[in-house]
Amino acid sequence: MKQLLDRYSENRLYQHLSNCALGYECLTASNTFLNRWEGAVPVSFSCNAGCFGCISEQPEDSGFPAPQTRMNFRPTVEEVTQVMLEYLKAPDSIISFGQGCEGEPSTQAPIIIEAIRKVREQTKLGYININTNAGLTDHIRGIVDAGLDLMRVSTISALDEHYNAYYKPRAYSLKNVEKSLRYAADKGVFTSINYLIFPGVTDREEEIEAMIDFVRRTGLKLIQLRNLNIDPESYLKLIPKAQGEVYGMKQMLEIYRSELPDVVLGSYTHVPEELLKRRKKHLQR
């Protein structure tokens, strides 16, 4: 860590990430300095959603303080590029926009687009990922076209009423999210969702049916199941009541495996075999 902080003493991103790694013990921030697994390159201090369970910013009337502070500056393209180039030194490296310490990364699309282009002019190694709510479809298209490899979209439901109650989207809708995922998939980006799950909610009949249709329409490759760490009573008061049968989480997974046989169910970040083969051929040119 000290070597990178000394080498890039003017780079505010490294200073910010050092606090994330040491102060908050963020694994992804630590990875950035250790050059392993998935590294972080946060870019945004603003967001286009008002998520009820946001970990970096909470509404004053929520009664729940944010567990960590959000970055409070806009990095330059040079700062972002430096972090990416230092990290992308192995074929299987993954560097990610969209961390817990920032807002929605695509709000800073011009910075991301230029940084990706500059990085890809200098190296083809590794994979560039974005963790996003994918609501800003035009911005996502620009980022995809710049050379994005992986896109992981956060969602809690494929039903508008439930999604809107939790995310409180500003000037976008679930339909925008769907368009972003479809565009990325059509352009060869490996797409997945960070699916926030909650027993008694995610396993409802209407939720399962809506998600299966959503996955089929968007061409998703991977569903990353993430336990929603939230006060149960507050969450259940916020969202719509169940309309159909509640199957249980085990049966829900069985239904997904049956209805979506080509979609991977997991709780991890990985580079798919098809993308590894594609990149290997590209590097051999």
PDB file of C-alpha atoms in Angstrom:
ATOM      1  CA  MET A   1       0.000   0.000   0.000  1.00  0.00           C
ATOM      2  CA  LYS A   2       2.725   2.468   0.976  1.00  0.00           C
ATOM      3  CA  GLN A   3       4.499   1.931  -2.349  1.00  0.00           C
ATOM      4  CA  LEU A   4       1.437   2.912  -4.356  1.00  0.00           C
ATOM      5  CA  LEU A   5       0.584   5.831  -2.072  1.00  0.00           C
ATOM      6  CA  ASP A   6       4.142   7.126  -2.440  1.00  0.00           C
ATOM      7  CA  ARG A   7       4.270   6.531  -6.193  1.00  0.00           C
ATOM      8  CA  TYR A   8       0.939   8.290  -6.757  1.00  0.00           C
ATOM      9  CA  SER A   9       1.043  10.822  -3.950  1.00  0.00           C
ATOM     10  CA  GLU A  10      -1.284  13.194  -5.825  1.00  0.00           C
ATOM     11  CA  ASN A  11      -3.859  10.534  -6.672  1.00  0.00           C
ATOM     12  CA  ARG A  12      -6.876  11.077  -4.413  1.00  0.00           C
ATOM     13  CA  LEU A  13      -8.360   7.711  -5.347  1.00  0.00           C
ATOM     14  CA  TYR A  14      -5.492   5.817  -3.753  1.00  0.00           C
ATOM     15  CA  GLN A  15      -5.796   7.946  -0.631  1.00  0.00           C
ATOM     16  CA  HIS A  16      -9.538   7.285  -0.515  1.00  0.00           C
ATOM     17  CA  LEU A  17      -9.106   3.544  -1.061  1.00  0.00           C
ATOM     18  CA  SER A  18      -6.477   3.318   1.664  1.00  0.00           C
ATOM     19  CA  ASN A  19      -9.084   4.554   4.154  1.00  0.00           C
ATOM     20  CA  CYS A  20     -11.611   2.045   2.793  1.00  0.00           C
ATOM     21  CA  ALA A  21      -9.095  -0.782   3.167  1.00  0.00           C
ATOM     22  CA  LEU A  22      -7.771   0.127   6.616  1.00  0.00           C
ATOM     23  CA  GLY A  23     -10.689   2.001   8.175  1.00  0.00           C
ATOM     24  CA  TYR A  24     -13.625  -0.027   6.862  1.00  0.00           C
ATOM     25  CA  GLU A  25     -11.687  -3.222   6.114  1.00  0.00           C
ATOM     26  CA  CYS A  26     -13.189  -3.315   2.626  1.00  0.00           C
ATOM     27  CA  LEU A  27     -11.943  -6.433   0.865  1.00  0.00           C
ATOM     28  CA  THR A  28     -12.273  -4.990  -2.632  1.00  0.00           C
ATOM     29  CA  ALA A  29     -10.310  -1.881  -1.667  1.00  0.00           C
ATOM     30  CA  SER A  30      -7.628  -4.102  -0.123  1.00  0.00           C
ATOM     31  CA  ASN A  31      -7.504  -6.133  -3.333  1.00  0.00           C
ATOM     32  CA  THR A  32      -6.649  -2.967  -5.256  1.00  0.00           C
ATOM     33  CA  PHE A  33      -3.416  -2.637  -3.285  1.00  0.00           C
ATOM     34  CA  LEU A  34      -2.686  -6.382  -3.123  1.00  0.00           C
ATOM     35  CA  ASN A  35      -3.313  -6.856  -6.859  1.00  0.00           C
ATOM     36  CA  ARG A  36      -5.587  -9.874  -6.438  1.00  0.00           C
ATOM     37  CA  TRP A  37      -9.126 -11.006  -7.346  1.00  0.00           C
ATOM     38  CA  GLU A  38     -11.486  -8.013  -7.873  1.00  0.00           C
ATOM     39  CA  GLY A  39     -10.145  -4.492  -7.371  1.00  0.00           C
ATOM     40  CA  ALA A  40     -12.001  -1.207  -6.849  1.00  0.00           C
ATOM     41  CA  VAL A  41     -12.007   2.042  -8.780  1.00  0.00           C
ATOM     42  CA  PRO A  42     -14.801   4.257  -7.325  1.00  0.00           C
ATOM     43  CA  VAL A  43     -15.758   7.326  -9.344  1.00  0.00           C
ATOM     44  CA  SER A  44     -19.084   8.783  -8.181  1.00  0.00           C
ATOM     45  CA  PHE A  45     -20.215  10.908  -5.239  1.00  0.00           C
ATOM     46  CA  SER A  46     -23.818  11.122  -6.491  1.00  0.00           C
ATOM     47  CA  CYS A  47     -26.629   8.671  -7.179  1.00  0.00           C
ATOM     48  CA  ASN A  48     -29.825   8.467  -9.219  1.00  0.00           C
ATOM     49  CA  ALA A  49     -31.564   6.274  -6.629  1.00  0.00           C
ATOM     50  CA  GLY A  50     -32.495   6.645  -2.979  1.00  0.00           C
ATOM     51  CA  CYS A  51     -32.159   3.027  -1.874  1.00  0.00           C
ATOM     52  CA  PHE A  52     -33.743   2.286   1.475  1.00  0.00           C
ATOM     53  CA  GLY A  53     -30.774   0.119   2.453  1.00  0.00           C
ATOM     54  CA  CYS A  54     -27.935   2.235   1.008  1.00  0.00           C
ATOM     55  CA  ILE A  55     -24.726   1.659   2.969  1.00  0.00           C
ATOM     56  CA  SER A  56     -23.098   4.989   2.111  1.00  0.00           C
ATOM     57  CA  GLU A  57     -26.014   7.427   2.335  1.00  0.00           C
ATOM     58  CA  GLN A  58     -29.313   7.297   4.223  1.00  0.00           C
ATOM     59  CA  PRO A  59     -32.237   9.746   4.166  1.00  0.00           C
ATOM     60  CA  GLU A  60     -32.449  11.825   7.331  1.00  0.00           C
ATOM     61  CA  ASP A  61     -35.889  10.418   8.136  1.00  0.00           C
ATOM     62  CA  SER A  62     -34.840   6.762   7.747  1.00  0.00           C
ATOM     63  CA  GLY A  63     -33.619   6.449  11.315  1.00  0.00           C
ATOM     64  CA  PHE A  64     -30.650   4.392  10.124  1.00  0.00           C
ATOM     65  CA  PRO A  65     -27.197   6.022   9.923  1.00  0.00           C
ATOM     66  CA  ALA A  66     -25.013   5.017   6.982  1.00  0.00           C
ATOM     67  CA  PRO A  67     -22.315   2.551   8.074  1.00  0.00           C
ATOM     68  CA  GLN A  68     -19.669   4.208   5.916  1.00  0.00           C
ATOM     69  CA  THR A  69     -19.044   7.553   4.277  1.00  0.00           C
ATOM     70  CA  ARG A  70     -19.351   8.119   0.541  1.00  0.00           C
ATOM     71  CA  MET A  71     -16.509   9.589  -1.497  1.00  0.00           C
ATOM     72  CA  ASN A  72     -16.857  13.363  -1.762  1.00  0.00           C
ATOM     73  CA  PHE A  73     -14.872  14.253  -4.883  1.00  0.00           C
ATOM     74  CA  ARG A  74     -14.922  13.657  -8.638  1.00  0.00           C
ATOM     75  CA  PRO A  75     -11.718  11.883  -9.697  1.00  0.00           C
ATOM     76  CA  THR A  76      -9.945  12.886 -12.848  1.00  0.00           C
ATOM     77  CA  VAL A  77      -9.550  10.589 -15.830  1.00  0.00           C
ATOM     78  CA  GLU A  78      -5.819  10.413 -15.043  1.00  0.00           C
ATOM     79  CA  GLU A  79      -6.469   9.280 -11.455  1.00  0.00           C
ATOM     80  CA  VAL A  80      -8.868   6.579 -12.629  1.00  0.00           C
ATOM     81  CA  THR A  81      -6.524   5.438 -15.393  1.00  0.00           C
ATOM     82  CA  GLN A  82      -3.575   5.145 -13.006  1.00  0.00           C
ATOM     83  CA  VAL A  83      -5.500   2.857 -10.667  1.00  0.00           C
ATOM     84  CA  MET A  84      -6.764   0.690 -13.535  1.00  0.00           C
ATOM     85  CA  LEU A  85      -3.383   0.295 -15.213  1.00  0.00           C
ATOM     86  CA  GLU A  86      -1.657  -0.589 -11.942  1.00  0.00           C
ATOM     87  CA  TYR A  87      -4.238  -3.278 -11.294  1.00  0.00           C
ATOM     88  CA  LEU A  88      -4.755  -4.798 -14.741  1.00  0.00           C
ATOM     89  CA  LYS A  89      -1.458  -6.664 -14.945  1.00  0.00           C
ATOM     90  CA  ALA A  90      -2.721 -10.249 -15.119  1.00  0.00           C
ATOM     91  CA  PRO A  91      -5.033 -11.933 -17.649  1.00  0.00           C
ATOM     92  CA  ASP A  92      -7.634 -12.761 -14.988  1.00  0.00           C
ATOM     93  CA  SER A  93      -7.623  -9.410 -13.126  1.00  0.00           C
ATOM     94  CA  ILE A  94     -11.002  -7.726 -12.606  1.00  0.00           C
ATOM     95  CA  ILE A  95     -11.241  -3.994 -11.863  1.00  0.00           C
ATOM     96  CA  SER A  96     -14.679  -2.678 -10.917  1.00  0.00           C
ATOM     97  CA  PHE A  97     -16.519   0.617 -10.992  1.00  0.00           C
ATOM     98  CA  GLY A  98     -19.361   0.849  -8.485  1.00  0.00           C
ATOM     99  CA  GLN A  99     -18.333   0.241  -4.889  1.00  0.00           C
ATOM    100  CA  GLY A 100     -20.034   0.606  -1.515  1.00  0.00           C
ATOM    101  CA  CYS A 101     -18.213   3.884  -0.914  1.00  0.00           C
ATOM    102  CA  GLU A 102     -19.750   5.624  -3.920  1.00  0.00           C
ATOM    103  CA  GLY A 103     -23.049   6.426  -5.561  1.00  0.00           C
ATOM    104  CA  GLU A 104     -24.063   5.262  -9.038  1.00  0.00           C
ATOM    105  CA  PRO A 105     -20.914   5.065 -11.210  1.00  0.00           C
ATOM    106  CA  SER A 106     -22.697   5.684 -14.509  1.00  0.00           C
ATOM    107  CA  THR A 107     -23.508   9.240 -13.366  1.00  0.00           C
ATOM    108  CA  GLN A 108     -19.830   9.838 -14.156  1.00  0.00           C
ATOM    109  CA  ALA A 109     -20.008   8.138 -17.554  1.00  0.00           C
ATOM    110  CA  PRO A 110     -17.705  10.606 -19.396  1.00  0.00           C
ATOM    111  CA  ILE A 111     -14.878   9.860 -16.944  1.00  0.00           C
ATOM    112  CA  ILE A 112     -15.417   6.092 -17.155  1.00  0.00           C
ATOM    113  CA  ILE A 113     -15.639   6.090 -20.954  1.00  0.00           C
ATOM    114  CA  GLU A 114     -12.434   8.069 -21.450  1.00  0.00           C
ATOM    115  CA  ALA A 115     -10.577   6.045 -18.802  1.00  0.00           C
ATOM    116  CA  ILE A 116     -11.567   2.714 -20.385  1.00  0.00           C
ATOM    117  CA  ARG A 117     -10.427   3.927 -23.796  1.00  0.00           C
ATOM    118  CA  LYS A 118      -7.093   5.142 -22.450  1.00  0.00           C
ATOM    119  CA  VAL A 119      -6.516   1.902 -20.563  1.00  0.00           C
ATOM    120  CA  ARG A 120      -7.372  -0.290 -23.531  1.00  0.00           C
ATOM    121  CA  GLU A 121      -4.957   1.700 -25.683  1.00  0.00           C
ATOM    122  CA  GLN A 122      -2.188   0.533 -23.340  1.00  0.00           C
ATOM    123  CA  THR A 123      -3.222  -2.975 -22.241  1.00  0.00           C
ATOM    124  CA  LYS A 124      -5.654  -5.716 -23.155  1.00  0.00           C
ATOM    125  CA  LEU A 125      -5.053  -7.602 -19.907  1.00  0.00           C
ATOM    126  CA  GLY A 126      -7.774  -8.239 -17.358  1.00  0.00           C
ATOM    127  CA  TYR A 127     -11.462  -7.435 -17.284  1.00  0.00           C
ATOM    128  CA  ILE A 128     -13.314  -4.195 -16.689  1.00  0.00           C
ATOM    129  CA  ASN A 129     -16.529  -4.532 -14.671  1.00  0.00           C
ATOM    130  CA  ILE A 130     -19.216  -2.126 -13.532  1.00  0.00           C
ATOM    131  CA  ASN A 131     -21.543  -2.602 -10.582  1.00  0.00           C
ATOM    132  CA  THR A 132     -24.544  -0.449 -11.401  1.00  0.00           C
ATOM    133  CA  ASN A 133     -28.278   0.022 -11.080  1.00  0.00           C
ATOM    134  CA  ALA A 134     -28.249   0.393 -14.907  1.00  0.00           C
ATOM    135  CA  GLY A 135     -30.973   3.023 -14.844  1.00  0.00           C
ATOM    136  CA  LEU A 136     -29.134   5.536 -17.035  1.00  0.00           C
ATOM    137  CA  THR A 137     -29.458   3.577 -20.262  1.00  0.00           C
ATOM    138  CA  ASP A 138     -27.754   6.114 -22.548  1.00  0.00           C
ATOM    139  CA  HIS A 139     -24.783   6.320 -20.171  1.00  0.00           C
ATOM    140  CA  ILE A 140     -24.548   2.533 -19.942  1.00  0.00           C
ATOM    141  CA  ARG A 141     -24.533   2.272 -23.729  1.00  0.00           C
ATOM    142  CA  GLY A 142     -21.564   4.649 -23.917  1.00  0.00           C
ATOM    143  CA  ILE A 143     -19.680   2.678 -21.256  1.00  0.00           C
ATOM    144  CA  VAL A 144     -20.414  -0.620 -23.013  1.00  0.00           C
ATOM    145  CA  ASP A 145     -19.239   0.771 -26.348  1.00  0.00           C
ATOM    146  CA  ALA A 146     -15.999   2.019 -24.754  1.00  0.00           C
ATOM    147  CA  GLY A 147     -14.929  -1.566 -24.002  1.00  0.00           C
ATOM    148  CA  LEU A 148     -16.725  -2.900 -20.925  1.00  0.00           C
ATOM    149  CA  ASP A 149     -16.318  -6.641 -20.294  1.00  0.00           C
ATOM    150  CA  LEU A 150     -18.615  -7.383 -17.345  1.00  0.00           C
ATOM    151  CA  MET A 151     -21.730  -5.721 -15.944  1.00  0.00           C
ATOM    152  CA  ARG A 152     -23.350  -6.610 -12.625  1.00  0.00           C
ATOM    153  CA  VAL A 153     -26.698  -4.933 -11.987  1.00  0.00           C
ATOM    154  CA  SER A 154     -28.132  -4.533  -8.518  1.00  0.00           C
ATOM    155  CA  THR A 155     -31.818  -5.361  -8.136  1.00  0.00           C
ATOM    156  CA  ILE A 156     -34.265  -6.518  -5.519  1.00  0.00           C
ATOM    157  CA  SER A 157     -37.205  -7.422  -7.717  1.00  0.00           C
ATOM    158  CA  ALA A 158     -38.461  -7.590 -11.294  1.00  0.00           C
ATOM    159  CA  LEU A 159     -41.776  -6.087 -10.174  1.00  0.00           C
ATOM    160  CA  ASP A 160     -42.109  -2.326 -10.584  1.00  0.00           C
ATOM    161  CA  GLU A 161     -43.973  -1.684  -7.328  1.00  0.00           C
ATOM    162  CA  HIS A 162     -41.472  -3.595  -5.205  1.00  0.00           C
ATOM    163  CA  TYR A 163     -38.432  -2.244  -7.070  1.00  0.00           C
ATOM    164  CA  ASN A 164     -39.618   1.370  -6.805  1.00  0.00           C
ATOM    165  CA  ALA A 165     -40.440   1.068  -3.103  1.00  0.00           C
ATOM    166  CA  TYR A 166     -36.900  -0.012  -2.267  1.00  0.00           C
ATOM    167  CA  TYR A 167     -34.741   1.811  -4.846  1.00  0.00           C
ATOM    168  CA  LYS A 168     -36.751   5.025  -5.115  1.00  0.00           C
ATOM    169  CA  PRO A 169     -35.374   5.623  -8.626  1.00  0.00           C
ATOM    170  CA  ARG A 170     -34.868   9.188  -9.788  1.00  0.00           C
ATOM    171  CA  ALA A 171     -35.781   9.771 -13.440  1.00  0.00           C
ATOM    172  CA  TYR A 172     -35.501   6.117 -14.477  1.00  0.00           C
ATOM    173  CA  SER A 173     -37.565   2.949 -14.261  1.00  0.00           C
ATOM    174  CA  LEU A 174     -37.125  -0.813 -14.191  1.00  0.00           C
ATOM    175  CA  LYS A 175     -37.723  -0.729 -17.945  1.00  0.00           C
ATOM    176  CA  ASN A 176     -34.528   1.327 -18.311  1.00  0.00           C
ATOM    177  CA  VAL A 177     -32.657  -1.313 -16.337  1.00  0.00           C
ATOM    178  CA  GLU A 178     -33.960  -3.975 -18.692  1.00  0.00           C
ATOM    179  CA  LYS A 179     -32.925  -1.979 -21.776  1.00  0.00           C
ATOM    180  CA  SER A 180     -29.413  -1.493 -20.374  1.00  0.00           C
ATOM    181  CA  LEU A 181     -28.983  -5.201 -19.688  1.00  0.00           C
ATOM    182  CA  ARG A 182     -30.306  -6.179 -23.099  1.00  0.00           C
ATOM    183  CA  TYR A 183     -28.003  -3.729 -24.878  1.00  0.00           C
ATOM    184  CA  ALA A 184     -24.944  -4.929 -22.944  1.00  0.00           C
ATOM    185  CA  ALA A 185     -25.759  -8.590 -23.577  1.00  0.00           C
ATOM    186  CA  ASP A 186     -26.260  -7.938 -27.293  1.00  0.00           C
ATOM    187  CA  LYS A 187     -22.817  -6.264 -27.410  1.00  0.00           C
ATOM    188  CA  GLY A 188     -21.096  -9.280 -25.888  1.00  0.00           C
ATOM    189  CA  VAL A 189     -20.810  -8.044 -22.303  1.00  0.00           C
ATOM    190  CA  PHE A 190     -21.179 -10.804 -19.691  1.00  0.00           C
ATOM    191  CA  THR A 191     -24.175  -9.621 -17.664  1.00  0.00           C
ATOM    192  CA  SER A 192     -25.298 -10.636 -14.194  1.00  0.00           C
ATOM    193  CA  ILE A 193     -27.508  -9.332 -11.425  1.00  0.00           C
ATOM    194  CA  ASN A 194     -26.675  -8.748  -7.793  1.00  0.00           C
ATOM    195  CA  TYR A 195     -30.002 -10.078  -6.524  1.00  0.00           C
ATOM    196  CA  LEU A 196     -30.840  -8.902  -2.995  1.00  0.00           C
ATOM    197  CA  ILE A 197     -32.831 -11.752  -1.479  1.00  0.00           C
ATOM    198  CA  PHE A 198     -35.059 -11.991   1.586  1.00  0.00           C
ATOM    199  CA  PRO A 199     -36.939 -15.126   2.723  1.00  0.00           C
ATOM    200  CA  GLY A 200     -40.684 -14.684   2.513  1.00  0.00           C
ATOM    201  CA  VAL A 201     -40.314 -12.065  -0.210  1.00  0.00           C
ATOM    202  CA  THR A 202     -37.956 -13.278  -2.928  1.00  0.00           C
ATOM    203  CA  ASP A 203     -39.608 -16.708  -2.839  1.00  0.00           C
ATOM    204  CA  ARG A 204     -43.110 -15.387  -3.486  1.00  0.00           C
ATOM    205  CA  GLU A 205     -44.874 -16.797  -6.524  1.00  0.00           C
ATOM    206  CA  GLU A 206     -45.261 -13.423  -8.241  1.00  0.00           C
ATOM    207  CA  GLU A 207     -41.623 -12.483  -7.582  1.00  0.00           C
ATOM    208  CA  ILE A 208     -40.312 -15.742  -9.058  1.00  0.00           C
ATOM    209  CA  GLU A 209     -42.486 -15.504 -12.170  1.00  0.00           C
ATOM    210  CA  ALA A 210     -41.492 -11.889 -12.800  1.00  0.00           C
ATOM    211  CA  MET A 211     -37.783 -12.629 -12.363  1.00  0.00           C
ATOM    212  CA  ILE A 212     -37.831 -15.606 -14.705  1.00  0.00           C
ATOM    213  CA  ASP A 213     -39.413 -13.455 -17.421  1.00  0.00           C
ATOM    214  CA  PHE A 214     -36.927 -10.643 -16.715  1.00  0.00           C
ATOM    215  CA  VAL A 215     -33.929 -12.976 -17.021  1.00  0.00           C
ATOM    216  CA  ARG A 216     -35.201 -14.402 -20.302  1.00  0.00           C
ATOM    217  CA  ARG A 217     -35.835 -10.973 -21.798  1.00  0.00           C
ATOM    218  CA  THR A 218     -32.426  -9.591 -20.842  1.00  0.00           C
ATOM    219  CA  GLY A 219     -30.212 -12.563 -21.662  1.00  0.00           C
ATOM    220  CA  LEU A 220     -28.640 -12.714 -18.197  1.00  0.00           C
ATOM    221  CA  LYS A 221     -25.840 -15.227 -17.666  1.00  0.00           C
ATOM    222  CA  LEU A 222     -25.517 -15.192 -13.875  1.00  0.00           C
ATOM    223  CA  ILE A 223     -27.688 -14.503 -10.830  1.00  0.00           C
ATOM    224  CA  GLN A 224     -25.606 -13.600  -7.782  1.00  0.00           C
ATOM    225  CA  LEU A 225     -27.747 -14.182  -4.720  1.00  0.00           C
ATOM    226  CA  ARG A 226     -27.013 -11.716  -1.907  1.00  0.00           C
ATOM    227  CA  ASN A 227     -28.652 -11.806   1.528  1.00  0.00           C
ATOM    228  CA  LEU A 228     -30.355  -8.478   2.216  1.00  0.00           C
ATOM    229  CA  ASN A 229     -28.961  -7.248   5.517  1.00  0.00           C
ATOM    230  CA  ILE A 230     -31.779  -4.991   6.710  1.00  0.00           C
ATOM    231  CA  ASP A 231     -34.216  -4.478   9.564  1.00  0.00           C
ATOM    232  CA  PRO A 232     -37.004  -6.975   8.687  1.00  0.00           C
ATOM    233  CA  GLU A 233     -39.933  -4.990  10.069  1.00  0.00           C
ATOM    234  CA  SER A 234     -38.940  -1.794   8.266  1.00  0.00           C
ATOM    235  CA  TYR A 235     -38.431  -3.628   4.977  1.00  0.00           C
ATOM    236  CA  LEU A 236     -41.709  -5.551   5.126  1.00  0.00           C
ATOM    237  CA  LYS A 237     -43.624  -2.338   5.870  1.00  0.00           C
ATOM    238  CA  LEU A 238     -42.026  -0.727   2.836  1.00  0.00           C
ATOM    239  CA  ILE A 239     -42.829  -3.267   0.135  1.00  0.00           C
ATOM    240  CA  PRO A 240     -46.066  -4.702  -1.308  1.00  0.00           C
ATOM    241  CA  LYS A 241     -47.815  -7.570   0.437  1.00  0.00           C
ATOM    242  CA  ALA A 242     -47.603 -11.091  -0.991  1.00  0.00           C
ATOM    243  CA  GLN A 243     -50.144 -11.798  -3.735  1.00  0.00           C
ATOM    244  CA  GLY A 244     -49.598 -15.507  -4.225  1.00  0.00           C
ATOM    245  CA  GLU A 245     -48.032 -18.553  -2.650  1.00  0.00           C
ATOM    246  CA  VAL A 246     -44.696 -18.370  -0.789  1.00  0.00           C
ATOM    247  CA  TYR A 247     -42.621 -21.358  -1.878  1.00  0.00           C
ATOM    248  CA  GLY A 248     -39.562 -21.171   0.373  1.00  0.00           C
ATOM    249  CA  MET A 249     -36.011 -20.397  -0.723  1.00  0.00           C
ATOM    250  CA  LYS A 250     -35.002 -23.987  -1.484  1.00  0.00           C
ATOM    251  CA  GLN A 251     -37.931 -24.553  -3.829  1.00  0.00           C
ATOM    252  CA  MET A 252     -37.334 -21.136  -5.395  1.00  0.00           C
ATOM    253  CA  LEU A 253     -33.807 -22.211  -6.347  1.00  0.00           C
ATOM    254  CA  GLU A 254     -35.119 -25.485  -7.741  1.00  0.00           C
ATOM    255  CA  ILE A 255     -37.603 -23.563  -9.908  1.00  0.00           C
ATOM    256  CA  TYR A 256     -34.842 -21.289 -11.234  1.00  0.00           C
ATOM    257  CA  ARG A 257     -32.597 -24.248 -12.048  1.00  0.00           C
ATOM    258  CA  SER A 258     -35.468 -25.910 -13.910  1.00  0.00           C
ATOM    259  CA  GLU A 259     -36.749 -22.831 -15.762  1.00  0.00           C
ATOM    260  CA  LEU A 260     -33.350 -21.191 -16.406  1.00  0.00           C
ATOM    261  CA  PRO A 261     -30.952 -24.091 -17.055  1.00  0.00           C
ATOM    262  CA  ASP A 262     -28.390 -21.915 -18.877  1.00  0.00           C
ATOM    263  CA  VAL A 263     -28.181 -19.313 -16.084  1.00  0.00           C
ATOM    264  CA  VAL A 264     -25.607 -19.766 -13.312  1.00  0.00           C
ATOM    265  CA  LEU A 265     -26.821 -19.340  -9.725  1.00  0.00           C
ATOM    266  CA  GLY A 266     -24.130 -18.310  -7.265  1.00  0.00           C
ATOM    267  CA  SER A 267     -22.823 -15.756  -4.821  1.00  0.00           C
ATOM    268  CA  TYR A 268     -19.433 -14.820  -6.170  1.00  0.00           C
ATOM    269  CA  THR A 269     -17.588 -12.886  -8.849  1.00  0.00           C
ATOM    270  CA  HIS A 270     -15.976 -14.938 -11.572  1.00  0.00           C
ATOM    271  CA  VAL A 271     -14.854 -14.610 -15.150  1.00  0.00           C
ATOM    272  CA  PRO A 272     -16.875 -16.990 -17.341  1.00  0.00           C
ATOM    273  CA  GLU A 273     -15.074 -19.584 -19.457  1.00  0.00           C
ATOM    274  CA  GLU A 274     -16.470 -18.156 -22.689  1.00  0.00           C
ATOM    275  CA  LEU A 275     -14.983 -14.747 -21.857  1.00  0.00           C
ATOM    276  CA  LEU A 276     -11.615 -16.272 -20.913  1.00  0.00           C
ATOM    277  CA  LYS A 277     -11.434 -18.022 -24.291  1.00  0.00           C
ATOM    278  CA  ARG A 278     -12.439 -14.860 -26.138  1.00  0.00           C
ATOM    279  CA  ARG A 279      -9.787 -12.771 -24.360  1.00  0.00           C
ATOM    280  CA  LYS A 280      -7.096 -15.422 -24.903  1.00  0.00           C
ATOM    281  CA  LYS A 281      -7.718 -15.340 -28.661  1.00  0.00           C
ATOM    282  CA  HIS A 282      -7.661 -11.536 -28.604  1.00  0.00           C
ATOM    283  CA  LEU A 283      -4.281 -11.463 -26.807  1.00  0.00           C
ATOM    284  CA  GLN A 284      -2.787 -13.896 -29.305  1.00  0.00           C
ATOM    285  CA  ARG A 285      -3.515 -11.626 -32.263  1.00  0.00           C
TER     286      ARG A 285
END
